[in-house]
XYZ file of N, CA and C in Angstrom:
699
model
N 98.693 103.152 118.819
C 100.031 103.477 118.329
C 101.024 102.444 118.856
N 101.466 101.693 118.239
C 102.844 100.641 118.402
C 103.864 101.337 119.483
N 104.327 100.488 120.355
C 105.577 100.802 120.856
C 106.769 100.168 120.256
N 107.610 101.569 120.722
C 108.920 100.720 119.867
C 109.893 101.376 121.150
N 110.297 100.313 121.951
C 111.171 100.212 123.222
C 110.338 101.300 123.850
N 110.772 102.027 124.754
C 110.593 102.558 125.626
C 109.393 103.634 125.257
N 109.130 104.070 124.156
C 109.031 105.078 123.684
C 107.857 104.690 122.515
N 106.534 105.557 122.200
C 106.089 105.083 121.088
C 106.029 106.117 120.120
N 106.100 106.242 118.710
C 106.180 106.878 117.560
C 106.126 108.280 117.972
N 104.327 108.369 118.886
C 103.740 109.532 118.673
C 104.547 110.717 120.084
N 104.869 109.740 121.177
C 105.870 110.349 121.658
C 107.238 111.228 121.118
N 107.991 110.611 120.649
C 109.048 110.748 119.602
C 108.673 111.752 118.698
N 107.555 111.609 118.233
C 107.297 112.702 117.485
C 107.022 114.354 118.518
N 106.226 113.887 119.096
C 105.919 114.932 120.316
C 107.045 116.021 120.707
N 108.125 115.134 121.030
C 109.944 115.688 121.715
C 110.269 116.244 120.463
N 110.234 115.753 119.165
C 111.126 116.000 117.864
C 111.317 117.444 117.984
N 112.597 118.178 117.477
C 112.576 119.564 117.302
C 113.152 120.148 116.044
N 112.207 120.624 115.183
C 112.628 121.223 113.968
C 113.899 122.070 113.643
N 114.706 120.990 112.305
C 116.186 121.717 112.540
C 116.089 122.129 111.225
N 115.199 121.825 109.950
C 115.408 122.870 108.721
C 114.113 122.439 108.431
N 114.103 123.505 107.307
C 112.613 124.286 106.940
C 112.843 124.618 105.724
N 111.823 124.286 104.550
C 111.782 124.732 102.940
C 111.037 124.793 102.427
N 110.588 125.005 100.950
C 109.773 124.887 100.207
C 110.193 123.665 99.102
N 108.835 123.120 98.593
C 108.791 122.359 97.776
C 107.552 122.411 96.273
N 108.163 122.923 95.698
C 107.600 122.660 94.396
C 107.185 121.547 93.077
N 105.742 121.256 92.857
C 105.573 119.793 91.782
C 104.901 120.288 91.148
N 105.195 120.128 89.713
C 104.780 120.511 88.351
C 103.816 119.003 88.271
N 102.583 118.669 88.167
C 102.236 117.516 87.561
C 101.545 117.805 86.105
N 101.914 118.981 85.570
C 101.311 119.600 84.569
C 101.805 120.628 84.144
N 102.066 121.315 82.693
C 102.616 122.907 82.386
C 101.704 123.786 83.278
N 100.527 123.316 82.951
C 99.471 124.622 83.618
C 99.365 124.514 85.205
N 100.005 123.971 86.092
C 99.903 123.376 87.190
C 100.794 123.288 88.184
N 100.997 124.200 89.144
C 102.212 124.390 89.734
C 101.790 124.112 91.325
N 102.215 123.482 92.392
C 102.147 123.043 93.612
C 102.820 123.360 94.397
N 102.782 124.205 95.433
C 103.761 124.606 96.356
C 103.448 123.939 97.703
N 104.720 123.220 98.402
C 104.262 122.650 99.566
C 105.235 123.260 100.911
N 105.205 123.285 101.921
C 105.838 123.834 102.807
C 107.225 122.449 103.947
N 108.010 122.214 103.501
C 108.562 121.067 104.233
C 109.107 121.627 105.651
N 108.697 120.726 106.141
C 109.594 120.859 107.886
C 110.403 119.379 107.932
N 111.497 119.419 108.602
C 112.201 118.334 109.276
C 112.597 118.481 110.167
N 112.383 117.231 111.080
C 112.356 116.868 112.801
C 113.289 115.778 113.119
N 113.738 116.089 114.503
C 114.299 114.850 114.794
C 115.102 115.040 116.375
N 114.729 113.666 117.130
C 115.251 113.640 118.821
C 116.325 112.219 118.313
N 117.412 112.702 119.165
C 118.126 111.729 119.642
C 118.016 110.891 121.028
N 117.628 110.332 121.778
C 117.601 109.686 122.983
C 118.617 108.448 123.215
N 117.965 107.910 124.907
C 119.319 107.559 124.671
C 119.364 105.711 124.247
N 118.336 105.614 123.279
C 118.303 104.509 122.785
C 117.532 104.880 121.135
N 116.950 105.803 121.287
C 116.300 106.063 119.366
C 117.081 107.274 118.993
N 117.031 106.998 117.539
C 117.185 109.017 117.077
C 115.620 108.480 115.797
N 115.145 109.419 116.338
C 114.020 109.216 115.291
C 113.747 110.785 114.660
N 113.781 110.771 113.119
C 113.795 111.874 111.833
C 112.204 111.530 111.080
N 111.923 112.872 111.095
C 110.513 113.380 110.462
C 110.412 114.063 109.767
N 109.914 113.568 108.194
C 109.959 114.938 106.954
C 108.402 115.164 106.770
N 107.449 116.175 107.276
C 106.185 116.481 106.843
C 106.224 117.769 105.967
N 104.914 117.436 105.411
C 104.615 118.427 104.534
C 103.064 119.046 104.752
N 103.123 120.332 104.016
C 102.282 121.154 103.975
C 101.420 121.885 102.884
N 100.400 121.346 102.661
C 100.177 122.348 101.140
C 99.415 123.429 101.361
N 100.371 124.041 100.597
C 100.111 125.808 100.528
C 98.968 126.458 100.019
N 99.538 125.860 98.233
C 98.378 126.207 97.536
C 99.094 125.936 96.328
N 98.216 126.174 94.820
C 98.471 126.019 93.823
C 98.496 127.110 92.596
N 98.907 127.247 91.578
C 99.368 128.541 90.693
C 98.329 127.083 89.354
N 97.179 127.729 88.942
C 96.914 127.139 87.618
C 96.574 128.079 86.582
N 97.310 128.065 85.510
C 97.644 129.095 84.735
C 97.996 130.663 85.002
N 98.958 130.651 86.249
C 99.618 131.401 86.628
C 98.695 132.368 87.649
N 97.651 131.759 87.905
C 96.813 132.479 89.736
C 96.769 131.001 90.364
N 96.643 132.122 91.440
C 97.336 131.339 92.907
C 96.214 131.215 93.630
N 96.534 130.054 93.939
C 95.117 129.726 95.190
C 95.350 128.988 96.297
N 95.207 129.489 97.238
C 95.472 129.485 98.679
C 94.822 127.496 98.885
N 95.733 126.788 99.457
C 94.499 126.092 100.015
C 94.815 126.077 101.559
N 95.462 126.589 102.606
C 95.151 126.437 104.028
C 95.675 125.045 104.734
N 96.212 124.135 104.156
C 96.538 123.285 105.063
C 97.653 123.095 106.346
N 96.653 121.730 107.099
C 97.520 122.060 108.050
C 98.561 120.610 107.873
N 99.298 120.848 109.215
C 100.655 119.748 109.199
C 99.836 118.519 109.946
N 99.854 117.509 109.323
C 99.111 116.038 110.162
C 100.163 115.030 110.382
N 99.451 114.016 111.549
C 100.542 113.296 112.494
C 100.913 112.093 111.531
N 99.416 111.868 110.344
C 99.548 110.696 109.691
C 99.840 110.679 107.903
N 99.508 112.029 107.578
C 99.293 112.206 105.920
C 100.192 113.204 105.725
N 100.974 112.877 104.503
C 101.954 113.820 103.993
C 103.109 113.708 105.502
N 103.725 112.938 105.614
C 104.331 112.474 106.507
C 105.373 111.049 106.479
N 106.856 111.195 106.135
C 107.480 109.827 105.968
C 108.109 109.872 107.572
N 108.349 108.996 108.120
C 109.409 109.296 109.490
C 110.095 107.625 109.352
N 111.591 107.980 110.372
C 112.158 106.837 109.834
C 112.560 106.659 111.851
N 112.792 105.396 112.787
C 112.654 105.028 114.195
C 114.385 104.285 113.967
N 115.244 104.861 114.206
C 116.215 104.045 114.561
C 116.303 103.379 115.937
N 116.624 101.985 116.012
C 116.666 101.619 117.307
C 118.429 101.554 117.257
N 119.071 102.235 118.255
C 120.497 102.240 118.407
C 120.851 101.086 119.114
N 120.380 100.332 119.661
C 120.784 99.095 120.634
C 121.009 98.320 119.306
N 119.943 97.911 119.019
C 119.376 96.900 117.922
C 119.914 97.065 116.682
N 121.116 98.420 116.230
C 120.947 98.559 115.167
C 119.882 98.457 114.035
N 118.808 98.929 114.296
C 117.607 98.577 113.325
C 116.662 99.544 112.993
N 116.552 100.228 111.801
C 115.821 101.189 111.431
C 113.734 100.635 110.947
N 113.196 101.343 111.257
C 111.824 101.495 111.268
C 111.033 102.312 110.068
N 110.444 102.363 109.454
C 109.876 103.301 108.530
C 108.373 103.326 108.924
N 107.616 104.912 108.882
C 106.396 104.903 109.611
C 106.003 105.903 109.282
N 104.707 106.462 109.164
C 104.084 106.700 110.108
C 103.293 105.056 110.315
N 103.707 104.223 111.235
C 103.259 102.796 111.760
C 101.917 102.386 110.744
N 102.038 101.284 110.211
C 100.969 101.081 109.370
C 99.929 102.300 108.298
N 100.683 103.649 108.019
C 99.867 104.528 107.587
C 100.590 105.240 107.156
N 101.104 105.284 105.178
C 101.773 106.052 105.095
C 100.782 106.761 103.655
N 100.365 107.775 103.465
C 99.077 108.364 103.046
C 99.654 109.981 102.368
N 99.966 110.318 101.358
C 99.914 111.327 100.650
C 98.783 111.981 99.977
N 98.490 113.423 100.371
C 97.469 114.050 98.936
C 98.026 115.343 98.719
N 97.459 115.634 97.807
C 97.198 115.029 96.829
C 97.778 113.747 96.651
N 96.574 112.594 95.868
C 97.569 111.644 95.106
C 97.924 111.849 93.877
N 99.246 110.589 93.606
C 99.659 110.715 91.732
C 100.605 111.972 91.928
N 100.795 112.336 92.449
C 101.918 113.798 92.294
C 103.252 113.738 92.464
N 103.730 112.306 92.971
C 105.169 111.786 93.072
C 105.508 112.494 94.694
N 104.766 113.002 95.539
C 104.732 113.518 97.064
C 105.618 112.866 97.713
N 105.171 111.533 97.807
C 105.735 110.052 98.384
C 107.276 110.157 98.457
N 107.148 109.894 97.010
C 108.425 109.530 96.134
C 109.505 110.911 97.087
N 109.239 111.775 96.499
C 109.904 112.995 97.692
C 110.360 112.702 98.819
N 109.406 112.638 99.701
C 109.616 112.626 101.300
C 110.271 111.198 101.189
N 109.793 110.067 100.375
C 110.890 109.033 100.860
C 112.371 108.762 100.662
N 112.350 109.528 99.433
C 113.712 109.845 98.977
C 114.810 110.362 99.983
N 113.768 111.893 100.234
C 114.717 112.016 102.060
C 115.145 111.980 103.181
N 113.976 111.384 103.284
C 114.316 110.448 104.169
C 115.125 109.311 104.327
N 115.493 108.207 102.820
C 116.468 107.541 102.918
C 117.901 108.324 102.885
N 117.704 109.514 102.426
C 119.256 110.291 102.494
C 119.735 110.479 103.511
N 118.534 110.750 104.386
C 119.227 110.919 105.989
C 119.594 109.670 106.568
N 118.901 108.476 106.178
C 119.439 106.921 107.045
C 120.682 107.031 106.215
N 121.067 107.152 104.850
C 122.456 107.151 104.045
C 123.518 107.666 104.902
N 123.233 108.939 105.207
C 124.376 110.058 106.221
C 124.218 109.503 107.490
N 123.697 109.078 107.767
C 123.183 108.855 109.448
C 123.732 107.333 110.206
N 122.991 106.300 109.504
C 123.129 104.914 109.678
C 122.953 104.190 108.429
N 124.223 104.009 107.655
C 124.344 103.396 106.172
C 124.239 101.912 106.508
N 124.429 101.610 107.929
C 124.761 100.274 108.121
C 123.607 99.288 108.872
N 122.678 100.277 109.179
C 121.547 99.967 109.529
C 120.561 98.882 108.844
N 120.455 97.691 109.542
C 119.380 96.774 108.523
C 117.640 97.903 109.288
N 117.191 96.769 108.382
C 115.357 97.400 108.097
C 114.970 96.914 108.654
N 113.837 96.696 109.292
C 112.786 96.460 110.310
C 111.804 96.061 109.094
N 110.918 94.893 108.752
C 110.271 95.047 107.542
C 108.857 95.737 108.207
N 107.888 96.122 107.381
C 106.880 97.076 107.083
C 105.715 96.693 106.410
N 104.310 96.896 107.127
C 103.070 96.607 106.744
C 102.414 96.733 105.883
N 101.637 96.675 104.759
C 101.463 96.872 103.629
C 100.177 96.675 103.996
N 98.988 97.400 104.113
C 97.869 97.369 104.580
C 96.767 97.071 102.905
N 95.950 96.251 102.956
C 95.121 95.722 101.825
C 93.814 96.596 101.486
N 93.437 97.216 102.571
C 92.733 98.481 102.334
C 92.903 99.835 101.708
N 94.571 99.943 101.694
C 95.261 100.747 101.147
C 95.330 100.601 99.585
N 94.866 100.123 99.018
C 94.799 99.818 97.683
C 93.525 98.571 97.225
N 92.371 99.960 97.094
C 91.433 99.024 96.493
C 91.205 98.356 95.259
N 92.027 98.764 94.062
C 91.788 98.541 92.787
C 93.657 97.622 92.124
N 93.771 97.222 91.598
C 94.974 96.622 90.671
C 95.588 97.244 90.707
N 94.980 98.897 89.833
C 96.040 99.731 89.597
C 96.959 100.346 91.086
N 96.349 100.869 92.044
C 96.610 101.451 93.227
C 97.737 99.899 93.413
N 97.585 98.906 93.825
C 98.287 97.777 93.832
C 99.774 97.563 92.845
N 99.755 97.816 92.152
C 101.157 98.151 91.323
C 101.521 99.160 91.281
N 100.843 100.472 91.338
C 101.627 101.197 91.761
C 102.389 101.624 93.319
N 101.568 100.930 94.316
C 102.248 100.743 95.755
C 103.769 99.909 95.207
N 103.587 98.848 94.541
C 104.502 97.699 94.689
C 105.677 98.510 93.614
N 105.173 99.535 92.658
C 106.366 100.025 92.425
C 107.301 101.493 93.082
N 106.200 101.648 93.828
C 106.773 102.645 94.597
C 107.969 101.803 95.657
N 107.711 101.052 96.006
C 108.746 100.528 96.957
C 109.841 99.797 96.765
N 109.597 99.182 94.943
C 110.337 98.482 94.729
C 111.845 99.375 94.273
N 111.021 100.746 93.621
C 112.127 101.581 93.095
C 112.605 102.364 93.838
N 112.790 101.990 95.500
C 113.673 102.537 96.141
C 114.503 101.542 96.903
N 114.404 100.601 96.104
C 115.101 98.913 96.538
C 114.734 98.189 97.875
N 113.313 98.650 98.041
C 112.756 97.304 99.104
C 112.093 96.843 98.130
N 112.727 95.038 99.158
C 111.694 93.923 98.578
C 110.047 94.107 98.992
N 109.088 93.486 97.991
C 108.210 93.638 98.395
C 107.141 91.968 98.344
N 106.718 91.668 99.024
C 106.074 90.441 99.337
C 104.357 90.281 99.808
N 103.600 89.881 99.452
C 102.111 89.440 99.266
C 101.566 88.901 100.669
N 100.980 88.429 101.909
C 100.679 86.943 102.546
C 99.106 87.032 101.821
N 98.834 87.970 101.691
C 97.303 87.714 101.327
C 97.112 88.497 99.599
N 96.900 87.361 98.841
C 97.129 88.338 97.244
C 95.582 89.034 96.623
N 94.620 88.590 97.993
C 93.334 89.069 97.396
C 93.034 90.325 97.873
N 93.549 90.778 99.258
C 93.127 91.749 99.707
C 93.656 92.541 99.280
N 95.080 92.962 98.863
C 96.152 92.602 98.872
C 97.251 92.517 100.406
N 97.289 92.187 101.144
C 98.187 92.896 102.403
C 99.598 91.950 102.168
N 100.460 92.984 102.450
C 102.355 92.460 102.658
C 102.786 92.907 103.418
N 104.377 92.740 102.861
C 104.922 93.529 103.639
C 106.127 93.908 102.988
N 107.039 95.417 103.010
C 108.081 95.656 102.692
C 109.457 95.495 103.320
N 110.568 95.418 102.821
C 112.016 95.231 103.702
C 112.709 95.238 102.411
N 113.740 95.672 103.399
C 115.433 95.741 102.970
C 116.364 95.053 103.662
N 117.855 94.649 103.054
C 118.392 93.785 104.528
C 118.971 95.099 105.025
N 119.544 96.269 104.397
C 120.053 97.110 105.247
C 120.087 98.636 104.592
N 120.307 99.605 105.114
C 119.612 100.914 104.375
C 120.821 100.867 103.229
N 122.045 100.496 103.425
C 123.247 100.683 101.702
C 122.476 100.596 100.679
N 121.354 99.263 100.915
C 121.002 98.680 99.959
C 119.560 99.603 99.006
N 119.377 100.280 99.715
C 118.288 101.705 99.244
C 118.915 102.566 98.047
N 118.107 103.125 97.288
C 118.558 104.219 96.546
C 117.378 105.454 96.613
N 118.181 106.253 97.197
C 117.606 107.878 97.855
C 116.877 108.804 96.153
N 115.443 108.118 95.779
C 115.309 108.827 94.511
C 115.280 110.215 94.401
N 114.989 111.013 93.746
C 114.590 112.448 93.716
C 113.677 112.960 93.757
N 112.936 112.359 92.953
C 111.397 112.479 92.639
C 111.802 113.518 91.713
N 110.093 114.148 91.235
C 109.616 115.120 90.116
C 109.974 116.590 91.184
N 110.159 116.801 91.838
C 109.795 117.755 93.223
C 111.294 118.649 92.993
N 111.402 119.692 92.856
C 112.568 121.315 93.606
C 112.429 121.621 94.649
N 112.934 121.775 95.665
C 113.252 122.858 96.529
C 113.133 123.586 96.168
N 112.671 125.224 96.820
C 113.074 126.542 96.211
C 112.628 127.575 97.449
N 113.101 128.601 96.727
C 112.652 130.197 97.590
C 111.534 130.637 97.430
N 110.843 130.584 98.777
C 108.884 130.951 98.674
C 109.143 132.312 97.471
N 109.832 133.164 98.034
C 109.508 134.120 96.625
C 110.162 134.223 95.680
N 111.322 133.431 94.971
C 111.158 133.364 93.821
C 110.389 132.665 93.048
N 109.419 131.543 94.201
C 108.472 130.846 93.068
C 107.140 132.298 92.945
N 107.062 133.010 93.578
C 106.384 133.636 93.495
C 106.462 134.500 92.584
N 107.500 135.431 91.968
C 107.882 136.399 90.890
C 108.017 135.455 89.878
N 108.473 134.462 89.787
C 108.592 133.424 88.371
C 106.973 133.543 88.238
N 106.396 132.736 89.087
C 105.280 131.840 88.831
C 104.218 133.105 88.241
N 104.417 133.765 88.526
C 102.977 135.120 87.975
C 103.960 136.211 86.958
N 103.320 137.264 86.506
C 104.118 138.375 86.092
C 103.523 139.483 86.249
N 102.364 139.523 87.403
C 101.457 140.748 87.787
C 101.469 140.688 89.381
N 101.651 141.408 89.569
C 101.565 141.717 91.319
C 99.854 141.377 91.124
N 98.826 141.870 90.317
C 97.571 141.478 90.837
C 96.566 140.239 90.666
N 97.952 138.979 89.803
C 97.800 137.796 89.395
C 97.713 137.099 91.046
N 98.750 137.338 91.676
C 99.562 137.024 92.755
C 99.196 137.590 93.940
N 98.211 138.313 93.978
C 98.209 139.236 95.308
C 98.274 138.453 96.681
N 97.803 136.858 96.519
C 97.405 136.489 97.986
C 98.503 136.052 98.053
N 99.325 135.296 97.028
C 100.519 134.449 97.553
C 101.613 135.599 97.693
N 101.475 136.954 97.244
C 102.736 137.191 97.363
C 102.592 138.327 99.000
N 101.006 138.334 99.607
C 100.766 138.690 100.897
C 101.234 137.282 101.955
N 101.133 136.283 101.613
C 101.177 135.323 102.716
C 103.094 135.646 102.144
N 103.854 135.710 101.256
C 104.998 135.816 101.239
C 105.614 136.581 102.565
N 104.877 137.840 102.238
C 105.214 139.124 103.609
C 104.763 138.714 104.830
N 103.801 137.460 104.971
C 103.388 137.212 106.590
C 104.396 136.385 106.448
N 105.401 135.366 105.948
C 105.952 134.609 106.703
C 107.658 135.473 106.233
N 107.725 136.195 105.663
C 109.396 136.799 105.864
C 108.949 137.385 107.472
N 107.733 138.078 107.948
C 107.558 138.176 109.144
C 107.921 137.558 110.394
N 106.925 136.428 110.409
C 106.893 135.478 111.077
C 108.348 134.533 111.227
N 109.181 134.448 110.251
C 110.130 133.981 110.111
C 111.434 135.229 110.987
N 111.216 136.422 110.781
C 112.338 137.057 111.908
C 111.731 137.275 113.281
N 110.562 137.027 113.468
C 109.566 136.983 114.936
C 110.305 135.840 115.430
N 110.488 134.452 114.700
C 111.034 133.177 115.524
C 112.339 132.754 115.256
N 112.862 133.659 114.293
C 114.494 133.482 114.078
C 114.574 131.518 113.350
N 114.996 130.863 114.179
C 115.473 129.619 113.763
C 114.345 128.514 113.806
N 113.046 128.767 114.739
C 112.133 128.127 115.097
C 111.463 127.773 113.518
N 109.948 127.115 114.160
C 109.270 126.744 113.092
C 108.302 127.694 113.266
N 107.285 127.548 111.213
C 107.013 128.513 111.181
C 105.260 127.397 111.466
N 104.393 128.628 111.589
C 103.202 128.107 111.838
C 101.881 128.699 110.904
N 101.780 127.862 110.104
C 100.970 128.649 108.856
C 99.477 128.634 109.348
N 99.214 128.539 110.622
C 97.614 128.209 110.898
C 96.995 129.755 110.906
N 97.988 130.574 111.414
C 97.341 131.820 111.543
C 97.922 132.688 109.863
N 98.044 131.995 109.056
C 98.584 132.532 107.705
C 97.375 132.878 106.741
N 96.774 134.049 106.572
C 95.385 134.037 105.889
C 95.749 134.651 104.501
């Protein structure tokens, strides 16, 4: 794991303390509905403030039943985080050489990076970029390769080649103004109104709308805290 001043990523991440909590919904299909669980993190110190948007998948609604899938929250996948250095004025984008969504193709990315640039927008508009690794293993085929290069391009980093066979680069911006915070395909919403929309039978729905009642639970058990879906069956 890279250091960055005093402090390295996985540290930073370690201290981070969850200040909001949501749901996220992606249609990549009529018949096909995706529910993901978002957390956001973030420590101030007295040289970084470093912000963390992970995600969680829940489960999926295909043709209106629900299916659990159990996941958990990881340090490296489904994970954007952004390292301000306050001395340096200079923002970081990471998880350090590994930035990895799955499902793929679902516009996930596109999401979490989006908000993550909203928060450097509100936060440090004035912040230049730190440029960013573009790993050649990360894209074995052409296609995977243009679509990396347009994922980054359409949030206004430049993007650049040293090696065009493997492919490996690297990304940058001169400063976060110069970003545009997309939206993606992705809603926010209320775990249970996707739940009464998404079905029209309590016995279409039975598991998602039981894990509903474990976390309105779990959610007045920890008041403001985070929630922990490991024990969520």
């Amino acid at each position: 794991m890279a250091r960055i001043g005093l402090y390295t990523e996985l540290e930073l991440e370690k201290a981070a303390e969850v200040f909001r909590e949501e749901f996220l919904e992606l249609r990549p299909s009529e018949d096909l509905v995706y529910l993901f669980f978002i957390r956001r993190k973030k420590i101030l110190t007295n040289r970084h403030e470093h912000f963390r948007i992970e995600v969680q998948n829940l489960g999926h609604f295909h043709r209106r039943f629900w299916e659990s899938e159990y996941g958990t929250m990881s340090i490296t996948t489904n994970v954007i985080c952004v390292t301000v250095d306050l001395q340096n004025n200079e923002a970081r984008f990471g998880p350090i050489g590994n930035i990895a969504m799955l499902p793929q193709g679902m516009g996930l990315g596109t999401v979490l990076m989006g908000q993550a640039i909203k928060w450097l927008l509100v936060n440090h508009p004035k912040t230049s970029i730190r440029e960013g690794r573009l790993s050649g293993s990360d894209t074995p085929s052409e296609e995977k390769r243009k679509r990396r290069h347009s994922f980054y391009e359409g949030f206004g980093f430049s993007v650049v080649y040293t090696n065009k066979e493997e492919p490996e680069g690297r990304f940058f911006a001169e400063c976060v103004e110069r970003l545009t915070p997309k939206q993606g395909k992705g809603s926010f919403v209320d775990v249970e109104s996707f739940a009464s929309e998404a079905g029209k039978t309590k016995s279409q729905n039975a598991d998602l709308i039981e894990q509903v009642s474990k976390l309105r639970e779990r959610r007045r058990q920890l008041g403001s805290g985070p929630i922990d879906f490991r024990g969520v069956a």
